CSV table of C-alpha atoms and ligand atoms in Angstrom, one decimal:
chain,number,residue,atom,x,y,z
A,281,MET,CA,16.8,7.4,-17.7
A,282,ASN,CA,15.9,3.7,-17.5
A,283,PRO,CA,14.5,3.1,-21.0
A,284,THR,CA,11.4,1.3,-19.6
A,285,ASN,CA,10.4,4.7,-18.1
A,286,ASP,CA,10.6,6.7,-21.3
A,287,PRO,CA,7.4,8.7,-21.7
A,288,ALA,CA,7.6,8.3,-25.4
A,289,LEU,CA,7.1,4.5,-25.3
A,290,VAL,CA,3.9,3.3,-26.9
A,291,SER,CA,2.4,-0.2,-26.7
A,292,TRP,CA,0.6,-2.3,-29.3
A,293,VAL,CA,-1.9,-2.9,-26.6
A,294,GLU,CA,-3.9,0.2,-27.6
A,295,THR,CA,-5.9,0.6,-24.4
A,296,ALA,CA,-2.6,1.1,-22.5
A,297,GLN,CA,-2.1,4.7,-23.8
A,298,GLY,CA,-3.5,7.2,-21.3
A,299,SER,CA,-4.6,4.5,-18.9
A,300,ASP,CA,-3.5,3.9,-15.4
A,301,PHE,CA,-1.6,0.9,-16.7
A,302,PRO,CA,0.5,2.2,-19.6
A,303,ILE,CA,3.6,0.4,-20.8
A,304,GLN,CA,5.7,2.5,-18.4
A,305,ASN,CA,3.9,1.0,-15.4
A,306,LEU,CA,3.7,-2.8,-15.7
A,307,PRO,CA,2.5,-3.4,-12.1
A,308,TRP,CA,2.6,-7.0,-10.8
A,309,GLY,CA,-0.4,-8.9,-9.5
A,310,VAL,CA,-1.9,-12.4,-9.2
A,311,PHE,CA,-5.0,-13.3,-11.0
A,312,SER,CA,-7.2,-16.3,-11.9
A,313,PHE,CA,-9.4,-16.7,-15.0
A,314,ASN,CA,-12.4,-19.0,-15.4
A,315,ASP,CA,-11.8,-20.6,-11.9
A,316,GLY,CA,-8.4,-21.7,-13.0
A,317,PRO,CA,-5.3,-21.6,-10.8
A,318,ALA,CA,-3.9,-18.3,-9.6
A,319,ARG,CA,-1.1,-17.0,-11.9
A,320,VAL,CA,1.3,-14.1,-11.8
A,321,GLY,CA,0.5,-11.3,-14.2
A,322,VAL,CA,1.3,-7.7,-15.1
A,323,ALA,CA,-1.4,-5.2,-16.0
A,324,ILE,CA,-1.3,-3.2,-19.3
A,325,GLY,CA,-4.3,-1.2,-20.4
A,326,ASP,CA,-7.4,-3.3,-19.9
A,327,ARG,CA,-5.5,-6.5,-20.1
A,328,VAL,CA,-3.4,-8.7,-17.8
A,329,VAL,CA,-0.4,-10.4,-19.2
A,330,ASP,CA,0.0,-14.0,-18.0
A,331,VAL,CA,3.8,-13.8,-17.4
A,332,GLY,CA,4.2,-17.5,-17.0
A,333,VAL,CA,2.9,-18.1,-20.5
A,334,LEU,CA,5.6,-15.9,-21.9
A,335,ALA,CA,8.2,-17.6,-19.8
A,336,GLU,CA,7.0,-21.1,-20.9
A,337,ALA,CA,7.3,-19.8,-24.5
A,338,GLY,CA,11.0,-19.0,-23.9
A,339,LEU,CA,10.5,-15.3,-24.2
A,340,LEU,CA,11.9,-14.3,-20.7
A,341,GLY,CA,15.4,-15.6,-21.0
A,342,ASP,CA,16.6,-17.7,-18.1
A,343,VAL,CA,13.8,-16.7,-15.7
A,344,PRO,CA,12.3,-20.1,-14.7
A,345,ALA,CA,8.6,-20.3,-15.7
A,346,ASP,CA,7.6,-22.2,-12.5
A,347,VAL,CA,8.0,-19.1,-10.3
A,348,PHE,CA,5.0,-17.6,-12.1
A,349,ALA,CA,2.7,-20.5,-11.5
A,350,THR,CA,2.8,-20.6,-7.6
A,351,GLY,CA,-0.2,-18.2,-7.1
A,352,VAL,CA,2.0,-15.7,-5.3
A,353,LEU,CA,4.9,-13.4,-6.3
A,354,ASN,CA,7.3,-14.4,-3.6
A,355,ASP,CA,9.3,-16.9,-5.6
A,356,PHE,CA,9.8,-14.4,-8.4
A,357,VAL,CA,10.7,-11.6,-6.0
A,358,ARG,CA,13.3,-13.8,-4.3
A,359,LEU,CA,15.3,-14.0,-7.5
A,360,GLY,CA,16.5,-10.4,-6.7
A,361,PRO,CA,16.7,-6.9,-8.2
A,362,ALA,CA,18.8,-7.8,-11.2
A,363,VAL,CA,16.1,-10.3,-12.3
A,364,TRP,CA,13.2,-7.9,-11.5
A,365,SER,CA,14.9,-5.3,-13.7
A,366,ARG,CA,15.7,-7.7,-16.6
A,367,THR,CA,12.2,-9.1,-16.6
A,368,ARG,CA,10.7,-5.6,-16.6
A,369,ALA,CA,12.9,-4.6,-19.5
A,370,ARG,CA,12.0,-7.7,-21.5
A,371,LEU,CA,8.2,-7.3,-20.8
A,372,SER,CA,8.5,-3.7,-21.9
A,373,GLU,CA,10.2,-4.7,-25.1
A,374,LEU,CA,7.6,-7.5,-25.9
A,375,LEU,CA,4.8,-5.0,-25.4
A,376,ARG,CA,6.3,-2.2,-27.4
A,377,ALA,CA,4.4,-1.1,-30.6
A,378,ASP,CA,7.5,-1.5,-32.8
A,379,VAL,CA,8.3,-5.0,-31.6
A,380,GLY,CA,6.5,-7.8,-33.5
A,381,ARG,CA,7.5,-10.9,-31.5
A,382,LEU,CA,4.4,-11.1,-29.4
A,383,ARG,CA,2.3,-8.6,-31.3
A,384,ASP,CA,2.3,-10.7,-34.4
A,385,ASP,CA,1.9,-14.1,-32.8
A,386,ALA,CA,-1.9,-14.3,-32.6
A,387,ALA,CA,-2.0,-17.7,-30.9
A,388,LEU,CA,0.4,-16.8,-28.2
A,389,ARG,CA,-1.1,-13.4,-27.7
A,390,ALA,CA,-4.5,-15.0,-27.2
A,391,ARG,CA,-3.1,-17.2,-24.4
A,392,ALA,CA,-0.9,-14.5,-22.8
A,393,LEU,CA,-3.3,-11.5,-22.7
A,394,VAL,CA,-6.5,-11.8,-20.7
A,395,PRO,CA,-9.2,-9.1,-20.3
A,396,LEU,CA,-8.8,-7.5,-16.8
A,397,ALA,CA,-12.6,-7.4,-16.6
A,398,ASP,CA,-12.7,-11.2,-16.7
A,399,VAL,CA,-10.2,-12.0,-14.0
A,400,ARG,CA,-10.3,-12.4,-10.3
A,401,LEU,CA,-7.5,-10.6,-8.5
A,402,HIS,CA,-5.8,-12.2,-5.5
A,403,LEU,CA,-3.5,-11.0,-2.8
A,404,PRO,CA,-0.3,-10.5,-4.9
A,405,ILE,CA,2.2,-11.7,-2.3
A,406,ARG,CA,2.2,-14.2,0.6
A,407,VAL,CA,2.6,-11.7,3.4
A,408,GLU,CA,5.2,-13.1,5.7
A,409,GLY,CA,5.2,-10.3,8.3
A,410,TYR,CA,3.3,-7.0,8.5
A,411,THR,CA,4.8,-4.1,10.4
A,412,ASP,CA,3.0,-0.8,10.5
A,413,PHE,CA,4.9,2.4,10.9
A,414,TYR,CA,3.7,5.9,12.0
A,415,SER,CA,5.8,8.0,9.7
A,416,SER,CA,3.6,11.0,8.8
A,417,ARG,CA,4.4,13.9,11.1
A,418,GLU,CA,1.0,15.5,10.4
A,419,HIS,CA,-0.9,12.3,11.3
A,420,ALA,CA,1.2,11.7,14.5
A,421,THR,CA,0.6,15.3,15.5
A,422,ASN,CA,-3.1,15.2,14.9
A,423,VAL,CA,-3.5,11.9,16.8
A,424,GLY,CA,-1.3,13.2,19.6
A,425,ARG,CA,-3.5,16.4,19.9
A,426,MET,CA,-6.7,14.3,20.1
A,427,PHE,CA,-5.6,11.4,22.3
A,428,ARG,CA,-3.2,13.3,24.6
A,429,PRO,CA,-4.5,16.9,24.6
A,430,ASP,CA,-2.5,17.9,27.7
A,431,ALA,CA,0.9,16.6,26.4
A,432,PRO,CA,3.2,17.5,23.5
A,433,ALA,CA,1.6,16.1,20.3
A,434,LEU,CA,4.8,14.3,19.2
A,435,LEU,CA,6.5,12.0,21.7
A,436,PRO,CA,10.3,12.7,22.2
A,437,ASN,CA,11.4,9.7,20.1
A,438,TRP,CA,9.3,10.6,17.1
A,439,LEU,CA,11.8,12.8,15.2
A,440,HIS,CA,14.7,10.4,15.9
A,441,LEU,CA,13.3,7.1,14.7
A,442,PRO,CA,10.5,5.7,12.5
A,443,VAL,CA,8.1,4.5,15.2
A,444,GLY,CA,6.3,1.3,14.4
A,445,TYR,CA,4.6,-1.8,15.8
A,446,ASN,CA,4.3,-5.4,14.6
A,447,GLY,CA,0.9,-6.1,13.0
A,448,ARG,CA,-0.7,-9.3,11.9
A,449,ALA,CA,0.0,-10.8,8.5
A,450,SER,CA,-2.9,-13.3,8.9
A,451,THR,CA,-5.6,-10.7,8.3
A,452,VAL,CA,-4.0,-8.8,5.4
A,453,VAL,CA,-6.6,-9.3,2.6
A,454,VAL,CA,-6.9,-8.2,-1.0
A,455,SER,CA,-9.0,-5.3,-2.1
A,456,GLY,CA,-12.7,-6.3,-2.5
A,457,THR,CA,-12.7,-8.5,0.6
A,458,PRO,CA,-15.6,-7.5,2.9
A,459,ILE,CA,-14.6,-6.2,6.3
A,460,ARG,CA,-16.5,-7.3,9.4
A,461,ARG,CA,-16.9,-4.6,12.0
A,462,PRO,CA,-14.9,-5.8,15.0
A,463,LEU,CA,-16.1,-6.4,18.6
A,464,GLY,CA,-14.0,-5.2,21.4
A,465,GLN,CA,-13.6,-3.5,24.7
A,466,THR,CA,-14.0,0.2,24.9
A,467,LYS,CA,-14.0,2.9,27.6
A,468,ALA,CA,-14.6,6.5,26.8
A,469,PRO,CA,-12.6,8.9,29.0
A,470,GLY,CA,-15.7,9.9,30.9
A,471,GLU,CA,-17.0,6.3,31.6
A,472,ALA,CA,-16.4,4.6,34.9
A,473,ALA,CA,-15.9,1.1,33.5
A,474,PRO,CA,-15.2,-0.6,30.1
A,475,SER,CA,-17.9,-2.3,28.1
A,476,PHE,CA,-17.9,-4.9,25.3
A,477,GLY,CA,-19.6,-4.6,22.0
A,478,PRO,CA,-19.3,-3.6,18.3
A,479,CYS,CA,-16.8,-0.9,17.5
A,480,ARG,CA,-18.5,2.5,17.1
A,481,ARG,CA,-15.6,4.4,15.6
A,482,LEU,CA,-14.6,2.3,12.7
A,483,ASP,CA,-12.0,4.1,10.5
A,484,LEU,CA,-9.6,3.7,7.6
A,485,GLU,CA,-5.9,4.6,7.4
A,486,LEU,CA,-4.7,5.7,4.0
A,487,GLU,CA,-1.3,4.1,3.7
A,488,MET,CA,1.2,2.6,1.2
A,489,ALA,CA,2.7,-0.9,1.7
A,490,THR,CA,6.4,-1.3,0.9
A,491,ILE,CA,7.0,-4.8,-0.3
A,492,VAL,CA,10.3,-6.2,1.0
A,493,GLY,CA,12.2,-8.1,-1.7
A,494,VAL,CA,15.2,-9.3,0.3
A,495,ASP,CA,15.8,-12.0,2.9
A,496,THR,CA,18.2,-10.9,5.6
A,497,GLU,CA,20.1,-13.0,8.1
A,498,MET,CA,19.1,-12.6,11.8
A,499,GLY,CA,21.7,-10.4,13.5
A,500,ARG,CA,22.9,-8.7,10.4
A,501,PRO,CA,21.9,-5.1,9.9
A,502,LEU,CA,21.2,-3.5,6.5
A,503,THR,CA,22.7,-0.3,5.1
A,504,LEU,CA,20.4,2.3,3.6
A,505,GLU,CA,21.7,1.4,0.1
A,506,GLU,CA,21.0,-2.3,0.7
A,507,ALA,CA,17.5,-1.5,2.0
A,508,GLU,CA,16.7,0.7,-1.0
A,509,ARG,CA,17.9,-2.0,-3.4
A,510,GLY,CA,15.9,-4.6,-1.5
A,511,ILE,CA,12.5,-2.9,-2.0
A,512,PHE,CA,10.5,-4.6,-4.7
A,513,GLY,CA,7.7,-2.1,-4.9
A,514,TYR,CA,4.7,-0.5,-3.4
A,515,ALA,CA,0.9,-1.1,-3.1
A,516,LEU,CA,-2.1,0.7,-1.7
A,517,LEU,CA,-2.8,-0.3,1.9
A,518,ASN,CA,-5.8,0.4,4.1
A,519,ASP,CA,-5.0,-0.3,7.8
A,520,TRP,CA,-8.6,-0.4,9.1
A,521,SER,CA,-8.7,0.9,12.6
A,522,ALA,CA,-11.2,0.7,15.5
A,523,ARG,CA,-10.6,4.1,17.2
A,524,ASP,CA,-12.7,3.5,20.3
A,525,ILE,CA,-10.9,0.2,21.0
A,526,GLN,CA,-7.5,1.8,20.2
A,527,GLN,CA,-8.0,4.7,22.6
A,528,TRP,CA,-8.7,2.4,25.6
A,529,GLU,CA,-6.1,-0.3,24.9
A,530,TYR,CA,-3.0,1.4,23.3
A,531,VAL,CA,-1.0,2.6,26.3
A,532,PRO,CA,1.7,1.4,26.9
A,533,LEU,CA,2.4,-1.1,24.1
A,534,GLY,CA,0.6,0.4,21.1
A,535,PRO,CA,-2.5,-0.7,19.1
A,536,PHE,CA,-3.5,-4.4,19.4
A,537,GLN,CA,-7.2,-5.4,18.8
A,538,ALA,CA,-7.9,-2.0,17.2
A,539,LYS,CA,-5.8,-3.0,14.1
A,540,VAL,CA,-5.6,-6.8,13.9
A,541,PHE,CA,-9.1,-7.5,12.5
A,542,ALA,CA,-8.3,-6.5,8.9
A,543,THR,CA,-5.9,-4.7,6.6
A,544,SER,CA,-6.7,-4.4,2.9
A,545,MET,CA,-4.0,-4.4,0.3
A,546,GLY,CA,-4.3,-3.2,-3.3
A,547,PRO,CA,-4.1,-5.9,-6.0
A,548,TRP,CA,-1.2,-4.3,-7.9
A,549,ILE,CA,2.4,-3.9,-6.8
A,550,VAL,CA,4.0,-1.0,-8.7
A,551,THR,CA,7.8,-1.6,-8.8
A,552,ALA,CA,10.3,0.8,-7.4
A,553,GLU,CA,11.8,1.0,-10.9
A,554,ALA,CA,8.5,2.2,-12.4
A,555,LEU,CA,8.3,4.9,-9.7
A,556,GLU,CA,11.8,6.1,-10.3
A,557,PRO,CA,10.7,9.2,-12.4
A,558,PHE,CA,8.5,10.3,-9.5
A,559,ARG,CA,11.3,10.4,-6.8
A,560,VAL,CA,11.1,13.6,-4.8
A,561,GLU,CA,12.6,15.1,-1.7
A,562,GLY,CA,10.6,14.4,1.5
A,563,PRO,CA,10.0,16.8,4.3
A,564,LYS,CA,13.3,18.2,5.7
A,565,GLN,CA,14.5,16.0,8.6
A,566,ASP,CA,15.4,18.2,11.6
A,567,PRO,CA,17.1,17.1,13.8
A,568,GLU,CA,19.4,15.3,11.4
A,569,PRO,CA,18.9,11.5,11.9
A,570,LEU,CA,21.6,9.3,13.3
A,571,PRO,CA,24.1,8.1,10.7
A,572,TYR,CA,22.5,4.7,10.0
A,573,LEU,CA,19.3,6.5,9.0
A,574,ARG,CA,20.9,9.3,7.0
A,575,GLN,CA,19.9,9.5,3.3
A,576,SER,CA,21.9,11.3,0.7
A,577,LYS,CA,19.3,11.6,-2.1
A,578,PRO,CA,15.6,12.1,-2.4
A,579,MET,CA,13.8,9.0,-1.2
A,580,ASN,CA,10.1,9.9,-1.4
A,581,TYR,CA,7.7,9.5,-4.3
A,582,ASP,CA,5.1,11.9,-5.6
A,583,VAL,CA,2.0,9.7,-5.6
A,584,GLU,CA,-1.4,11.3,-5.4
A,585,LEU,CA,-3.7,9.5,-3.0
A,586,GLU,CA,-7.5,9.7,-2.6
A,587,ILE,CA,-10.1,8.4,-0.2
A,588,ALA,CA,-13.7,7.9,-1.3
A,589,ILE,CA,-16.9,6.7,0.5
A,590,ALA,CA,-20.1,5.4,-0.9
A,591,GLY,CA,-22.9,4.7,1.6
A,592,PRO,CA,-25.2,1.7,1.2
A,593,GLY,CA,-27.2,2.2,-2.0
A,594,ALA,CA,-25.4,5.4,-2.9
A,595,ARG,CA,-25.2,6.0,-6.7
A,596,GLU,CA,-21.9,7.8,-6.5
A,597,GLU,CA,-19.0,7.8,-4.2
A,598,THR,CA,-17.7,11.0,-2.5
A,599,VAL,CA,-14.1,11.9,-2.4
A,600,VAL,CA,-13.4,12.9,1.2
A,601,GLY,CA,-9.6,13.2,1.3
A,602,ARG,CA,-6.7,13.8,-1.0
A,603,SER,CA,-3.1,13.3,0.2
A,604,ASN,CA,0.3,12.4,-1.3
A,605,PHE,CA,2.9,9.7,-0.5
A,606,ALA,CA,5.5,12.4,-0.7
A,607,HIS,CA,4.3,13.9,2.7
A,608,LEU,CA,5.9,10.9,4.6
A,609,TYR,CA,8.6,12.1,7.0
A,610,TRP,CA,10.4,8.8,7.2
A,611,SER,CA,11.0,7.1,3.9
A,612,SER,CA,10.3,3.5,3.2
A,613,ALA,CA,14.1,2.8,3.0
A,614,GLN,CA,14.6,4.4,6.4
A,615,GLN,CA,11.8,2.2,7.8
A,616,LEU,CA,13.4,-0.9,6.4
A,617,VAL,CA,16.9,0.0,7.7
A,618,HIS,CA,15.5,0.8,11.1
A,619,HIS,CA,13.5,-2.5,11.2
A,620,ALA,CA,16.6,-4.6,10.5
A,621,ILE,CA,19.1,-2.5,12.5
A,622,GLY,CA,18.7,-4.5,15.8
A,623,GLY,CA,19.1,-7.8,14.1
A,624,CYS,CA,15.5,-8.6,13.0
A,625,ALA,CA,15.5,-11.1,10.1
A,626,MET,CA,13.5,-9.6,7.2
A,627,LYS,CA,11.8,-11.8,4.7
A,628,VAL,CA,10.8,-11.6,1.0
A,629,GLY,CA,7.0,-10.9,1.3
A,630,ASP,CA,7.2,-8.7,4.4
A,631,ILE,CA,5.2,-5.6,4.1
A,632,LEU,CA,5.9,-2.3,5.8
A,633,GLY,CA,2.8,-0.1,6.2
A,634,SER,CA,3.8,3.6,5.8
A,635,GLY,CA,1.5,4.8,8.5
A,636,THR,CA,-1.4,7.0,7.7
A,637,ILE,CA,-0.3,9.5,5.1
A,638,SER,CA,-1.8,12.9,6.1
A,639,GLY,CA,-0.9,16.1,4.5
A,640,PRO,CA,-0.7,19.6,6.0
A,641,SER,CA,-4.2,20.8,5.2
A,642,GLU,CA,-7.6,19.5,6.5
A,643,GLY,CA,-8.7,18.0,3.2
A,644,SER,CA,-5.4,16.1,3.0
A,645,PHE,CA,-5.8,14.0,6.1
A,646,GLY,CA,-5.6,10.2,5.7
A,647,SER,CA,-8.2,9.0,8.2
A,648,LEU,CA,-11.7,9.9,9.3
A,649,LEU,CA,-10.4,10.4,12.8
A,650,GLU,CA,-8.6,13.4,11.5
A,651,LEU,CA,-11.0,14.4,8.7
A,652,THR,CA,-13.9,14.6,11.2
A,653,TRP,CA,-11.7,15.5,14.2
A,654,ASN,CA,-12.8,12.4,16.2
A,655,GLY,CA,-16.3,12.6,14.9
A,656,GLN,CA,-16.9,16.2,16.0
A,657,ARG,CA,-17.1,17.6,12.4
A,658,PRO,CA,-19.0,15.0,10.3
A,659,LEU,CA,-18.4,14.9,6.6
A,660,ARG,CA,-21.2,15.4,4.1
A,661,LEU,CA,-21.5,12.9,1.3
A,662,ALA,CA,-22.8,13.5,-2.2
A,663,ASP,CA,-26.3,12.1,-1.4
A,664,GLY,CA,-26.6,14.4,1.7
A,665,ALA,CA,-25.8,11.7,4.3
A,666,THR,CA,-23.2,12.5,6.9
A,667,ARG,CA,-20.4,10.5,8.4
A,668,GLY,CA,-18.3,10.7,11.5
A,669,PHE,CA,-17.0,7.2,11.2
A,670,LEU,CA,-17.9,4.3,8.9
A,671,GLU,CA,-21.3,2.7,9.0
A,672,ASP,CA,-22.4,-0.8,8.0
A,673,GLY,CA,-22.8,-1.1,4.3
A,674,ASP,CA,-20.3,1.7,3.5
A,675,ARG,CA,-17.9,1.0,0.7
A,676,LEU,CA,-14.5,2.7,1.3
A,677,THR,CA,-12.0,3.0,-1.6
A,678,ILE,CA,-8.5,4.4,-1.6
A,679,SER,CA,-6.7,4.9,-4.9
A,680,GLY,CA,-3.3,6.3,-6.0
A,681,ARG,CA,-1.6,7.5,-9.1
A,682,ALA,CA,1.7,9.2,-10.1
A,683,ARG,CA,1.5,11.6,-13.0
A,684,ARG,CA,4.3,13.2,-15.1
A,685,ASP,CA,5.1,14.0,-18.7
A,686,GLY,CA,1.7,12.7,-19.9
A,687,VAL,CA,2.3,9.3,-18.2
A,688,THR,CA,0.1,8.0,-15.3
A,689,ILE,CA,1.4,5.3,-13.1
A,690,GLY,CA,-1.8,3.9,-11.4
A,691,PHE,CA,-2.0,1.7,-8.4
A,692,GLY,CA,-5.6,0.6,-9.1
A,693,ALA,CA,-8.0,0.8,-6.2
A,694,CYS,CA,-8.2,-0.8,-2.8
A,695,SER,CA,-11.7,-1.1,-1.4
A,696,GLY,CA,-13.8,-2.9,1.1
A,697,VAL,CA,-17.5,-2.9,2.2
A,698,ILE,CA,-18.3,-2.8,5.9
A,699,LEU,CA,-20.3,-5.8,7.2
A,700,PRO,CA,-22.2,-5.7,10.6
A,701,ALA,CA,-20.4,-7.0,13.6
A,702,PRO,CA,-20.7,-10.7,14.2
A,703,ASP,CA,-23.6,-12.0,16.3
A,704,PHE,CA,-21.7,-13.1,19.4
A,705,ARG,CA,-22.6,-13.5,23.0
A,706,GLY,CA,-19.4,-14.2,25.0
B,167,LIG,MN1,-1.6,2.3,10.4
């Protein structure tokens, strides 16, 4: 076992024990404090560690301090897997209860540890490209049944390759950013002509983002092993979706306006290394994938995921769905291999959306489209209100955690409030 994952590790940051951010987690993010510049940090307990302060103090070996002062993680991530691992090991050591170097240096500690409650969290990485996959068999089957009721639910390619489309990096925003209801063109199957106006079927997609940590040369494919080593980590992702716009526009080239208006990303990137103890076998792949996609060990992760809604003015949120990252049919490594196999240059800071992660049972679906079966079976919220799709003022939150041996590896939360559509007359 990697010593940083040892469930017996205890930190001198007392709030770390039993929290979503124990010493075994150390997720990366970007924060600012008192309107200061954005800095790279890792969360522990109810604190964020200003990693640049430790580097400037000479505590992180040969990792240059300036990579932590750029306001994004890209420059650190570009240093590669050996440096990610070394830095994690060193941070783990400095935060351990039995190591005094930082624990006993009150002046340094005061500069390096900031209360999480006092910081503003930013998008952790400059998103270079955003590709969204469609890798949950249950989700693809449910959508197929609803959108193409007279055809087989899964299209013939689905079991042979991770289906995906190129999304927009420009509208990936950090958790907490309000989401404006989009305008667009819709035409319900029974209508004679399309009309233009606010989306009426605004939805979420419960996903995970894979953060690519490797630059590849155009024209050079990756192997599965290279792809796996090149994954820096994972974050929560909500791929907001306008279902009525999607249903009218998506044939033949896939979603366009239905997806490009906003995608929310969680503020914390949990490293692949921190998730190592939660590695599990994914669904059995049958037919066996072609050799370039064939994996020889478990490549999924057991991460519990949750969707909660609070209507405007609601005192409490209602959990409406519970799923698990492990349900994904195509693993993140397979998605990355497939993305690069034709020669596409991948970049540090690319994110791969997993696709909506739906489980096999009705309460485990990852979108309102499925949870309400296209609005036909509205959900009841704690305050008695019902929802087919999202309404203005709703706050939607997704969250995730992996749990084992008394250790919780939390991803934090990814939320957004729905704002009314813009006042626009074309
Ligand atoms: Mn999606």
